[in-house]
Amino acid sequence: MFRDQRLGGITLDGKRDGSTATLPEYVLEFLSSKEADRRIFEADLLVDRAHLIMLKEQGLVSAETCSRIIDVLDKLEERDLRVGNEEDVHEAIEKQVIALVGPEGGRMHTGRSRNDEVATCIRLAQRDQMLDLMNELISLIKTLLDLAGKNTETIIPGYTHTQHAQPTTLAHHLLAHADSYARDLERLKEAYMRVNQSPLGAAAFASTGFNINRQRTCQLLGFDGLVENSMDAVSTRDFILEVLSDLSILMVNLSRLAEEIILWSTSEFGYLELDNRFASTSSIMPQKKNPDTAELARGKTGSVIGSLVSALSICKALPMSYNRDLQEVTPHLWRGMDWARSTVRILNGCVSTLKFNKARLEESSASGFSTATELADSLVRITGMPFRIAHLIVGRIAASGHKPNLPELDTAAMEFAGFRPSEHGFSVEILEKALDPRSNVALRSNTGGPAPTETKRMVSDRLTTIDEEKDRISEMRSRVDNALDALKNMR
Ligand code: ARG
């Protein structure tokens, strides 16, 4: 029921470690979060600073003790302290503080628990990584928009079911990817608001009887608000689940681009070539140029989804409030963040150096009778027949497998419509135009369509929006940096 003091914890001379030593090595190893805690070392020092300043302002520690402890925190920051055989970074730092300050250092943990401490640290480190990721994502979106801007006239085959469907342009295609990443950015930005909330001051879960000021630590650490209920504050990891969900969706979107790069670089497609910097060769087949970067981007998607599923499974059915299981969630967050960020970065480099084979793309855009829809549309426009009948006529001549001619069209039309289009103003010129991929594209100038007028407009709108997004992310970053810079100067 009750713990024997000899079993662990921090002693007052800070040096003696007789306590934890009684825990067998393999048990300590099992309990430890040292590895994942590397990511929250700096965050923990910040949390210590904010908590101390607040304790001093509330009259709960003296100004002298506060500044002596902060001097030690400064030193620890420089030294980039390595965790010894402590359970976690929080314990390791506190031990050092006590060793260097003396028993007065033991006041740092007044009105606080590792439970609110760790939740706060994760949120601090996570928001930082989210800002970096969002900036990387903006770069990728810009790369795609720039490339789209240069390719509004580049005709390519468009697909449904991976079958030639209708001609479109490279700009239209790249814009589609860019728009999905813009939504990913939006999702991350919204999640950021929920990540950047302070659980600090919740203590173990039931708050504390000391007269602390949670709003003050929230402000000192640059949080936007409190995770108010102290039980919720220490026990929720839904901010991690949300971000891992967003990352999984992002990765699924990225994997679609990766897949196309892989497919389009095959000799069967021959639409593009990767720059040597983003490809590898085979150890046995000297001619090979393999799209390994895109393949790993596709593969890491599985890993990020795995992180989400792991985190969800760990959190499922955990009773209130803090449970040690939660420690097991954190490494999945760090890995998911790392993989997503490196994938965005790699694909950005890969896309910005791709060489497209425009001649091959254009040639391929007409194959597979991909202009059939426009031919049916033209029959409707010129002769006034219902679209379903035009669809039947064109479907009949498509089966022949060769380029359609007017007499063939007339014969098929007699069967389904009972008249010859050539006798109702449907000329060879109209037929040729309907079969030309470039005029197909030019006609599709409705909102969101592939016509160059429309794709140019979309590129320019999105370039403006993405610059505004970049400014917004910079503002979010400065707000955080300003708070933390001020905090680091406080004694
Ligand atoms: N290393 C722990 C974690 O990541 C810190 C909190 C430990 N709390 C506790 N009551 N043992 O969750």
Short mmCIF file of C-alpha atoms and ligand atoms in Angstrom, two decimals:
data_model
loop_
_atom_site.label_atom_id
_atom_site.label_comp_id
_atom_site.label_asym_id
_atom_site.label_seq_id
_atom_site.Cartn_x
_atom_site.Cartn_y
_atom_site.Cartn_z
CA MET A 1 0.00 0.00 0.00
CA PHE A 2 2.58 2.54 1.11
CA ARG A 3 5.96 2.92 -0.37
CA ASP A 4 9.12 2.19 1.58
CA GLN A 5 11.39 5.25 1.39
CA ARG A 6 14.33 3.04 0.54
CA LEU A 7 12.70 2.16 -2.75
CA GLY A 8 13.42 5.35 -4.62
CA GLY A 9 12.96 9.03 -5.03
CA ILE A 10 15.08 12.05 -4.41
CA THR A 11 17.13 12.38 -1.26
CA LEU A 12 17.92 15.69 0.34
CA ASP A 13 21.68 15.63 -0.19
CA GLY A 14 20.91 15.07 -3.85
CA LYS A 15 23.98 12.89 -4.23
CA ARG A 16 23.09 9.75 -2.41
CA ASP A 17 21.26 7.48 -4.70
CA GLY A 18 20.93 4.62 -2.26
CA SER A 19 17.20 4.65 -2.77
CA THR A 20 16.79 3.92 -6.47
CA ALA A 21 19.80 1.61 -6.36
CA THR A 22 17.64 -0.89 -4.55
CA LEU A 23 15.45 -1.20 -7.63
CA PRO A 24 16.81 -3.94 -9.85
CA GLU A 25 18.39 -2.59 -13.03
CA TYR A 26 15.87 -4.24 -15.34
CA VAL A 27 12.94 -2.81 -13.38
CA LEU A 28 14.42 0.67 -13.56
CA GLU A 29 15.05 0.22 -17.26
CA PHE A 30 11.44 -0.83 -17.74
CA LEU A 31 10.07 2.16 -15.84
CA SER A 32 12.32 4.73 -17.39
CA SER A 33 11.26 7.31 -19.97
CA LYS A 34 14.84 8.59 -20.37
CA GLU A 35 14.98 8.01 -24.10
CA ALA A 36 11.82 9.94 -25.00
CA ASP A 37 12.65 12.56 -22.34
CA ARG A 38 15.60 13.85 -24.35
CA ARG A 39 12.99 15.74 -26.28
CA ILE A 40 11.64 17.52 -23.22
CA PHE A 41 14.86 18.38 -21.41
CA GLU A 42 14.74 22.05 -22.41
CA ALA A 43 11.00 22.20 -21.92
CA ASP A 44 11.41 20.88 -18.39
CA LEU A 45 13.89 23.62 -17.52
CA LEU A 46 11.40 26.19 -18.83
CA VAL A 47 8.61 24.69 -16.77
CA ASP A 48 10.85 24.79 -13.70
CA ARG A 49 11.65 28.46 -14.32
CA ALA A 50 8.03 29.47 -14.80
CA HIS A 51 6.89 27.53 -11.76
CA LEU A 52 9.64 29.07 -9.59
CA ILE A 53 8.94 32.63 -10.68
CA MET A 54 5.29 32.09 -9.90
CA LEU A 55 6.10 30.55 -6.48
CA LYS A 56 8.27 33.56 -5.70
CA GLU A 57 5.59 36.04 -6.78
CA GLN A 58 3.03 34.21 -4.64
CA GLY A 59 5.35 34.38 -1.65
CA LEU A 60 5.78 30.60 -1.58
CA VAL A 61 9.58 30.66 -2.04
CA SER A 62 11.99 33.44 -1.18
CA ALA A 63 13.55 35.62 -3.87
CA GLU A 64 16.94 34.30 -2.86
CA THR A 65 16.03 30.63 -3.21
CA CYS A 66 14.32 31.36 -6.51
CA SER A 67 17.36 33.04 -8.02
CA ARG A 68 19.77 30.43 -6.67
CA ILE A 69 17.75 27.65 -8.24
CA ILE A 70 17.47 29.54 -11.51
CA ASP A 71 21.27 29.95 -11.59
CA VAL A 72 21.54 26.19 -11.38
CA LEU A 73 18.94 25.75 -14.13
CA ASP A 74 21.09 28.03 -16.31
CA LYS A 75 24.07 25.78 -15.68
CA LEU A 76 22.13 22.62 -16.37
CA GLU A 77 20.93 24.09 -19.66
CA GLU A 78 24.51 24.74 -20.74
CA ARG A 79 25.62 21.31 -19.64
CA ASP A 80 22.80 19.59 -21.47
CA LEU A 81 22.46 17.25 -18.52
CA ARG A 82 22.32 13.54 -19.23
CA VAL A 83 19.85 11.55 -17.25
CA GLY A 84 21.62 8.98 -15.06
CA ASN A 85 19.81 6.09 -13.52
CA GLU A 86 16.79 8.21 -12.65
CA GLU A 87 13.34 7.29 -13.81
CA ASP A 88 12.89 10.37 -15.92
CA VAL A 89 14.19 13.82 -16.77
CA HIS A 90 12.09 15.54 -14.11
CA GLU A 91 13.67 13.51 -11.36
CA ALA A 92 17.15 13.94 -12.84
CA ILE A 93 16.88 17.73 -12.97
CA GLU A 94 15.43 18.04 -9.52
CA LYS A 95 18.20 15.86 -8.13
CA GLN A 96 20.83 18.09 -9.70
CA VAL A 97 19.12 21.19 -8.37
CA ILE A 98 19.16 19.78 -4.85
CA ALA A 99 22.78 18.64 -5.22
CA LEU A 100 23.91 22.10 -6.29
CA VAL A 101 21.60 24.35 -4.25
CA GLY A 102 21.28 22.22 -1.15
CA PRO A 103 18.06 21.35 0.69
CA GLU A 104 16.50 24.73 -0.32
CA GLY A 105 16.46 23.37 -3.88
CA GLY A 106 13.79 20.99 -2.67
CA ARG A 107 11.32 23.88 -2.69
CA MET A 108 11.12 23.83 -6.46
CA HIS A 109 8.58 21.03 -6.46
CA THR A 110 6.17 22.87 -4.13
CA GLY A 111 2.58 22.61 -5.37
CA ARG A 112 3.54 20.57 -8.39
CA SER A 113 3.67 16.97 -9.52
CA ARG A 114 5.49 15.21 -12.31
CA ASN A 115 2.04 14.57 -13.73
CA ASP A 116 1.29 18.19 -14.58
CA GLU A 117 4.97 18.76 -15.25
CA VAL A 118 5.28 16.11 -17.95
CA ALA A 119 2.01 17.07 -19.63
CA THR A 120 3.24 20.68 -19.79
CA CYS A 121 6.65 19.67 -21.14
CA ILE A 122 5.17 17.56 -23.92
CA ARG A 123 2.92 20.41 -25.01
CA LEU A 124 5.83 22.88 -25.04
CA ALA A 125 8.06 20.61 -27.13
CA GLN A 126 5.20 19.60 -29.38
CA ARG A 127 4.14 23.15 -30.24
CA ASP A 128 7.72 23.90 -31.20
CA GLN A 129 7.88 20.94 -33.54
CA MET A 130 4.47 21.75 -34.98
CA LEU A 131 5.63 25.24 -35.91
CA ASP A 132 8.65 23.73 -37.69
CA LEU A 133 6.49 21.20 -39.48
CA MET A 134 3.99 23.84 -40.58
CA ASN A 135 6.83 25.89 -42.06
CA GLU A 136 8.14 22.85 -43.96
CA LEU A 137 4.65 22.19 -45.24
CA ILE A 138 4.32 25.76 -46.46
CA SER A 139 7.59 25.32 -48.38
CA LEU A 140 6.29 22.19 -50.06
CA ILE A 141 3.02 23.90 -51.00
CA LYS A 142 4.98 26.81 -52.48
CA THR A 143 7.15 24.46 -54.50
CA LEU A 144 4.04 22.83 -55.95
CA LEU A 145 2.43 26.19 -56.70
CA ASP A 146 5.56 27.50 -58.42
CA LEU A 147 5.78 24.37 -60.52
CA ALA A 148 2.08 24.60 -61.33
CA GLY A 149 2.53 28.22 -62.39
CA LYS A 150 5.13 27.11 -64.92
CA ASN A 151 2.98 24.31 -66.28
CA THR A 152 -0.45 25.73 -66.93
CA GLU A 153 -0.04 24.79 -70.61
CA THR A 154 1.59 21.40 -70.07
CA ILE A 155 -0.97 18.87 -71.24
CA ILE A 156 -1.01 15.56 -69.40
CA PRO A 157 -3.33 12.57 -69.26
CA GLY A 158 -5.78 12.62 -66.40
CA TYR A 159 -6.84 9.35 -64.81
CA THR A 160 -9.72 7.74 -63.02
CA HIS A 161 -9.31 4.11 -61.91
CA THR A 162 -5.70 4.50 -63.15
CA GLN A 163 -7.17 4.40 -66.68
CA HIS A 164 -6.81 7.27 -69.14
CA ALA A 165 -9.85 9.44 -68.55
CA GLN A 166 -9.58 13.00 -69.87
CA PRO A 167 -6.72 15.32 -70.74
CA THR A 168 -5.74 17.87 -68.14
CA THR A 169 -2.66 19.92 -67.31
CA LEU A 170 0.28 19.41 -65.01
CA ALA A 171 -0.72 22.64 -63.24
CA HIS A 172 -4.20 21.27 -62.53
CA HIS A 173 -2.72 18.05 -61.18
CA LEU A 174 -0.12 19.74 -58.96
CA LEU A 175 -2.72 22.19 -57.65
CA ALA A 176 -4.83 19.25 -56.53
CA HIS A 177 -1.96 17.99 -54.38
CA ALA A 178 -1.19 21.50 -53.11
CA ASP A 179 -4.81 22.00 -52.02
CA SER A 180 -4.80 18.80 -50.01
CA TYR A 181 -1.64 19.93 -48.19
CA ALA A 182 -3.21 23.32 -47.56
CA ARG A 183 -6.01 21.52 -45.72
CA ASP A 184 -3.41 19.54 -43.76
CA LEU A 185 -1.84 22.84 -42.77
CA GLU A 186 -5.23 24.15 -41.70
CA ARG A 187 -5.81 21.07 -39.55
CA LEU A 188 -2.42 21.41 -37.86
CA LYS A 189 -3.05 25.08 -37.17
CA GLU A 190 -6.34 24.27 -35.49
CA ALA A 191 -4.76 21.46 -33.48
CA TYR A 192 -2.02 23.87 -32.38
CA MET A 193 -4.61 25.96 -30.54
CA ARG A 194 -5.56 22.93 -28.47
CA VAL A 195 -1.95 21.85 -27.94
CA ASN A 196 -0.89 25.27 -26.72
CA GLN A 197 -2.85 25.09 -23.43
CA SER A 198 -1.28 24.86 -20.00
CA PRO A 199 -1.92 21.93 -17.65
CA LEU A 200 0.62 23.32 -15.16
CA GLY A 201 -0.63 23.75 -11.61
CA ALA A 202 -2.93 20.75 -11.80
CA ALA A 203 -0.36 18.96 -9.59
CA ALA A 204 -1.02 15.22 -9.28
CA PHE A 205 -4.62 15.76 -10.43
CA ALA A 206 -6.44 17.38 -7.52
CA SER A 207 -4.72 20.75 -7.74
CA THR A 208 -2.94 21.96 -4.61
CA GLY A 209 -3.75 23.74 -1.39
CA PHE A 210 -0.85 26.16 -1.94
CA ASN A 211 -1.95 29.51 -3.26
CA ILE A 212 -0.44 29.09 -6.73
CA ASN A 213 -1.34 31.15 -9.81
CA ARG A 214 -1.97 28.99 -12.85
CA GLN A 215 -2.74 31.95 -15.13
CA ARG A 216 0.71 33.33 -14.39
CA THR A 217 2.65 30.17 -15.39
CA CYS A 218 0.42 29.89 -18.44
CA GLN A 219 1.40 33.40 -19.49
CA LEU A 220 5.10 32.96 -18.64
CA LEU A 221 5.31 29.90 -20.87
CA GLY A 222 3.53 31.53 -23.80
CA PHE A 223 0.47 29.28 -23.63
CA ASP A 224 -2.82 30.58 -25.01
CA GLY A 225 -4.95 29.28 -22.16
CA LEU A 226 -5.43 26.67 -19.45
CA VAL A 227 -6.49 23.06 -19.50
CA GLU A 228 -8.71 24.09 -16.66
CA ASN A 229 -9.97 21.01 -14.85
CA SER A 230 -6.96 19.71 -12.97
CA MET A 231 -8.02 16.10 -13.41
CA ASP A 232 -8.47 16.52 -17.15
CA ALA A 233 -5.20 18.46 -17.35
CA VAL A 234 -2.98 15.58 -16.19
CA SER A 235 -4.87 12.71 -17.73
CA THR A 236 -5.64 13.76 -21.26
CA ARG A 237 -3.40 13.02 -24.19
CA ASP A 238 -6.07 13.81 -26.75
CA PHE A 239 -3.88 16.66 -28.00
CA ILE A 240 -1.39 13.98 -29.06
CA LEU A 241 -4.08 11.81 -30.61
CA GLU A 242 -5.37 14.79 -32.55
CA VAL A 243 -1.97 15.73 -33.91
CA LEU A 244 -1.11 12.14 -34.80
CA SER A 245 -4.46 11.91 -36.61
CA ASP A 246 -3.65 15.06 -38.53
CA LEU A 247 -0.18 13.71 -39.31
CA SER A 248 -1.66 10.44 -40.51
CA ILE A 249 -3.99 12.28 -42.88
CA LEU A 250 -1.08 14.43 -44.05
CA MET A 251 1.02 11.32 -44.66
CA VAL A 252 -1.79 9.62 -46.57
CA ASN A 253 -2.00 12.71 -48.77
CA LEU A 254 1.79 12.78 -49.20
CA SER A 255 1.87 9.09 -50.03
CA ARG A 256 -0.37 9.75 -53.03
CA LEU A 257 2.18 12.15 -54.45
CA ALA A 258 4.97 9.70 -53.62
CA GLU A 259 3.11 6.91 -55.35
CA GLU A 260 2.69 8.99 -58.51
CA ILE A 261 6.36 9.91 -58.55
CA ILE A 262 7.20 6.21 -58.34
CA LEU A 263 4.69 5.22 -61.01
CA TRP A 264 5.43 8.09 -63.37
CA SER A 265 9.17 7.42 -63.24
CA THR A 266 8.78 3.85 -64.57
CA SER A 267 9.63 3.15 -68.19
CA GLU A 268 5.98 2.17 -68.71
CA PHE A 269 4.91 5.73 -67.92
CA GLY A 270 8.13 7.64 -68.61
CA TYR A 271 6.55 10.93 -67.52
CA LEU A 272 9.32 12.10 -65.22
CA GLU A 273 12.80 11.53 -63.98
CA LEU A 274 14.07 12.02 -60.44
CA ASP A 275 17.16 14.03 -59.81
CA ASN A 276 20.12 11.83 -58.92
CA ARG A 277 20.20 13.36 -55.44
CA PHE A 278 16.81 11.83 -54.70
CA ALA A 279 17.31 8.45 -56.31
CA SER A 280 19.49 5.43 -55.59
CA THR A 281 20.93 2.70 -57.68
CA SER A 282 20.94 -1.05 -57.32
CA SER A 283 23.85 -2.93 -55.82
CA ILE A 284 23.63 -5.50 -58.59
CA MET A 285 21.87 -3.89 -61.59
CA PRO A 286 24.09 -1.04 -62.75
CA GLN A 287 21.44 0.55 -64.97
CA LYS A 288 18.91 1.05 -62.17
CA LYS A 289 17.71 4.41 -60.93
CA ASN A 290 15.35 3.74 -58.07
CA PRO A 291 12.91 6.27 -56.59
CA ASP A 292 13.89 5.33 -53.02
CA THR A 293 13.04 8.70 -51.47
CA ALA A 294 9.48 8.51 -52.76
CA GLU A 295 9.23 4.86 -51.75
CA LEU A 296 10.31 5.64 -48.19
CA ALA A 297 7.86 8.53 -48.08
CA ARG A 298 5.18 6.01 -49.04
CA GLY A 299 6.52 3.55 -46.46
CA LYS A 300 6.77 6.05 -43.60
CA THR A 301 3.07 6.72 -44.05
CA GLY A 302 2.52 3.27 -42.60
CA SER A 303 4.82 4.08 -39.70
CA VAL A 304 2.98 7.30 -38.83
CA ILE A 305 -0.38 5.56 -39.01
CA GLY A 306 1.18 2.95 -36.71
CA SER A 307 2.08 5.69 -34.22
CA LEU A 308 -1.50 6.91 -34.22
CA VAL A 309 -2.92 3.44 -33.75
CA SER A 310 -0.43 2.73 -30.94
CA ALA A 311 -1.28 5.98 -29.16
CA LEU A 312 -5.02 5.41 -29.52
CA SER A 313 -4.69 1.87 -28.22
CA ILE A 314 -2.69 2.96 -25.18
CA CYS A 315 -5.16 5.71 -24.27
CA LYS A 316 -8.26 3.62 -24.80
CA ALA A 317 -10.22 2.88 -21.61
CA LEU A 318 -7.69 4.47 -19.25
CA PRO A 319 -9.54 5.43 -16.08
CA MET A 320 -9.07 8.91 -14.63
CA SER A 321 -6.66 10.40 -13.92
CA TYR A 322 -2.91 10.00 -14.53
CA ASN A 323 -1.79 6.47 -15.34
CA ARG A 324 1.74 5.49 -16.10
CA ASP A 325 0.57 4.02 -19.41
CA LEU A 326 0.58 7.61 -20.64
CA GLN A 327 4.36 7.62 -20.61
CA GLU A 328 4.21 5.00 -23.35
CA VAL A 329 2.31 7.40 -25.66
CA THR A 330 4.99 10.08 -25.85
CA PRO A 331 7.61 8.26 -27.98
CA HIS A 332 4.95 7.64 -30.63
CA LEU A 333 4.34 11.36 -30.84
CA TRP A 334 8.03 12.18 -31.30
CA ARG A 335 8.48 9.49 -33.93
CA GLY A 336 5.33 10.51 -35.78
CA MET A 337 6.43 14.16 -35.78
CA ASP A 338 9.92 13.27 -37.02
CA TRP A 339 8.70 11.01 -39.79
CA ALA A 340 6.09 13.48 -41.02
CA ARG A 341 8.55 16.33 -41.03
CA SER A 342 11.31 14.45 -42.82
CA THR A 343 8.82 13.18 -45.40
CA VAL A 344 7.52 16.67 -46.16
CA ARG A 345 11.09 17.83 -46.53
CA ILE A 346 12.20 14.99 -48.78
CA LEU A 347 9.20 15.32 -51.06
CA ASN A 348 9.81 19.05 -51.32
CA GLY A 349 13.37 18.42 -52.49
CA CYS A 350 12.30 15.62 -54.75
CA VAL A 351 9.46 17.57 -56.42
CA SER A 352 11.47 20.74 -56.89
CA THR A 353 14.13 18.81 -58.85
CA LEU A 354 11.87 16.56 -60.94
CA LYS A 355 12.36 16.60 -64.69
CA PHE A 356 9.10 16.15 -66.57
CA ASN A 357 9.03 14.63 -70.05
CA LYS A 358 6.50 17.08 -71.50
CA ALA A 359 6.49 15.57 -75.00
CA ARG A 360 5.70 12.16 -73.62
CA LEU A 361 3.00 13.57 -71.33
CA GLU A 362 1.29 15.38 -74.18
CA GLU A 363 1.53 12.42 -76.50
CA SER A 364 0.04 10.19 -73.84
CA SER A 365 -2.76 12.64 -73.08
CA ALA A 366 -4.68 11.65 -76.22
CA SER A 367 -4.20 7.92 -75.92
CA GLY A 368 -6.95 5.65 -74.69
CA PHE A 369 -9.53 7.88 -76.49
CA SER A 370 -9.42 10.25 -73.54
CA THR A 371 -11.24 12.91 -75.55
CA ALA A 372 -14.38 10.77 -75.86
CA THR A 373 -16.30 12.86 -73.30
CA GLU A 374 -15.64 16.04 -75.25
CA LEU A 375 -16.76 14.32 -78.46
CA ALA A 376 -20.06 13.38 -76.81
CA ASP A 377 -20.38 16.93 -75.40
CA SER A 378 -19.81 18.36 -78.91
CA LEU A 379 -22.58 16.17 -80.35
CA VAL A 380 -24.93 17.60 -77.71
CA ARG A 381 -23.78 21.18 -78.33
CA ILE A 382 -24.06 21.03 -82.13
CA THR A 383 -27.05 18.75 -82.74
CA GLY A 384 -29.02 19.25 -79.53
CA MET A 385 -29.34 15.49 -78.85
CA PRO A 386 -29.59 14.37 -75.18
CA PHE A 387 -26.20 13.59 -73.54
CA ARG A 388 -27.12 9.94 -72.80
CA ILE A 389 -27.67 9.29 -76.55
CA ALA A 390 -24.37 11.01 -77.42
CA HIS A 391 -22.70 8.78 -74.80
CA LEU A 392 -24.11 5.66 -76.53
CA ILE A 393 -22.92 6.84 -79.96
CA VAL A 394 -19.38 7.63 -78.83
CA GLY A 395 -19.28 4.43 -76.77
CA ARG A 396 -20.08 2.46 -79.92
CA ILE A 397 -17.29 4.00 -81.98
CA ALA A 398 -14.79 3.85 -79.06
CA ALA A 399 -14.97 0.06 -79.26
CA SER A 400 -13.30 0.17 -82.71
CA GLY A 401 -10.04 1.20 -81.03
CA HIS A 402 -8.86 3.61 -83.75
CA LYS A 403 -9.21 7.36 -84.20
CA PRO A 404 -12.89 8.03 -85.03
CA ASN A 405 -13.97 9.58 -88.36
CA LEU A 406 -17.15 11.36 -89.43
CA PRO A 407 -18.76 8.54 -91.50
CA GLU A 408 -18.37 6.20 -88.52
CA LEU A 409 -19.97 8.77 -86.26
CA ASP A 410 -22.89 9.17 -88.70
CA THR A 411 -23.46 5.40 -88.83
CA ALA A 412 -23.48 5.06 -85.05
CA ALA A 413 -25.71 8.13 -84.68
CA MET A 414 -28.26 6.70 -87.14
CA GLU A 415 -28.63 3.71 -84.87
CA PHE A 416 -29.10 5.61 -81.59
CA ALA A 417 -30.41 9.05 -82.63
CA GLY A 418 -31.98 8.31 -86.02
CA PHE A 419 -30.08 11.09 -87.87
CA ARG A 420 -26.59 11.89 -89.21
CA PRO A 421 -24.72 14.59 -87.23
CA SER A 422 -22.91 15.64 -90.43
CA GLU A 423 -26.31 16.74 -91.78
CA HIS A 424 -26.85 18.87 -88.65
CA GLY A 425 -23.74 21.02 -88.78
CA PHE A 426 -21.26 18.55 -87.29
CA SER A 427 -18.16 19.08 -89.45
CA VAL A 428 -14.74 17.44 -89.71
CA GLU A 429 -13.26 20.57 -88.04
CA ILE A 430 -15.59 20.19 -85.08
CA LEU A 431 -14.65 16.53 -84.84
CA GLU A 432 -10.92 17.35 -84.94
CA LYS A 433 -11.32 20.00 -82.31
CA ALA A 434 -13.20 17.65 -80.02
CA LEU A 435 -10.40 15.13 -80.36
CA ASP A 436 -7.64 17.64 -79.61
CA PRO A 437 -6.47 17.40 -75.96
CA ARG A 438 -5.37 21.04 -75.86
CA SER A 439 -8.76 22.41 -76.91
CA ASN A 440 -10.42 19.95 -74.50
CA VAL A 441 -8.49 21.56 -71.69
CA ALA A 442 -9.07 25.14 -72.88
CA LEU A 443 -12.84 24.55 -72.89
CA ARG A 444 -12.86 23.47 -69.25
CA SER A 445 -12.66 26.91 -67.75
CA ASN A 446 -15.33 26.58 -65.08
CA THR A 447 -14.27 27.29 -61.51
CA GLY A 448 -11.63 24.75 -60.53
CA GLY A 449 -11.18 23.40 -64.07
CA PRO A 450 -7.91 22.74 -65.92
CA ALA A 451 -8.13 25.60 -68.46
CA PRO A 452 -4.97 27.74 -68.24
CA THR A 453 -7.03 30.85 -67.39
CA GLU A 454 -8.44 29.03 -64.38
CA THR A 455 -5.24 27.34 -63.18
CA LYS A 456 -3.38 30.66 -63.43
CA ARG A 457 -6.01 32.25 -61.24
CA MET A 458 -5.84 29.38 -58.74
CA VAL A 459 -2.04 29.55 -58.54
CA SER A 460 -2.05 33.27 -57.93
CA ASP A 461 -4.84 33.11 -55.30
CA ARG A 462 -3.06 30.36 -53.47
CA LEU A 463 0.33 32.06 -53.55
CA THR A 464 -1.24 35.03 -51.79
CA THR A 465 -2.95 32.81 -49.21
CA ILE A 466 0.18 30.80 -48.49
CA ASP A 467 2.21 33.96 -47.87
CA GLU A 468 -0.43 35.06 -45.38
CA GLU A 469 -0.23 31.65 -43.74
CA LYS A 470 3.52 31.97 -43.46
CA ASP A 471 3.11 35.33 -41.71
CA ARG A 472 0.59 33.84 -39.33
CA ILE A 473 2.92 30.98 -38.40
CA SER A 474 5.74 33.49 -37.85
CA GLU A 475 3.46 35.47 -35.53
CA MET A 476 2.65 32.31 -33.57
CA ARG A 477 6.38 31.58 -33.34
CA SER A 478 7.25 35.10 -32.16
CA ARG A 479 4.57 35.06 -29.49
CA VAL A 480 6.09 31.88 -28.06
CA ASP A 481 9.70 33.06 -28.45
CA ASN A 482 9.03 36.42 -26.84
CA ALA A 483 7.44 34.81 -23.81
CA LEU A 484 10.27 32.31 -23.41
CA ASP A 485 13.02 34.90 -23.93
CA ALA A 486 11.49 37.05 -21.22
CA LEU A 487 11.16 34.05 -18.93
CA LYS A 488 14.82 33.10 -19.35
CA ASN A 489 15.82 36.55 -18.16
CA MET A 490 13.76 36.39 -14.98
CA ARG A 491 15.26 35.70 -11.59
N1 ARG B 1 7.93 9.94 -17.00
C1 ARG B 1 6.56 10.13 -16.67
C2 ARG B 1 5.70 10.25 -17.92
O1 ARG B 1 6.21 10.45 -18.98
C3 ARG B 1 6.45 11.38 -15.84
C4 ARG B 1 5.32 11.36 -14.89
C5 ARG B 1 5.57 10.35 -13.85
N2 ARG B 1 4.54 10.39 -12.87
C6 ARG B 1 4.41 9.43 -11.97
N3 ARG B 1 3.41 9.55 -11.15
N4 ARG B 1 5.21 8.41 -11.90
O2 ARG B 1 4.50 10.13 -17.84
#
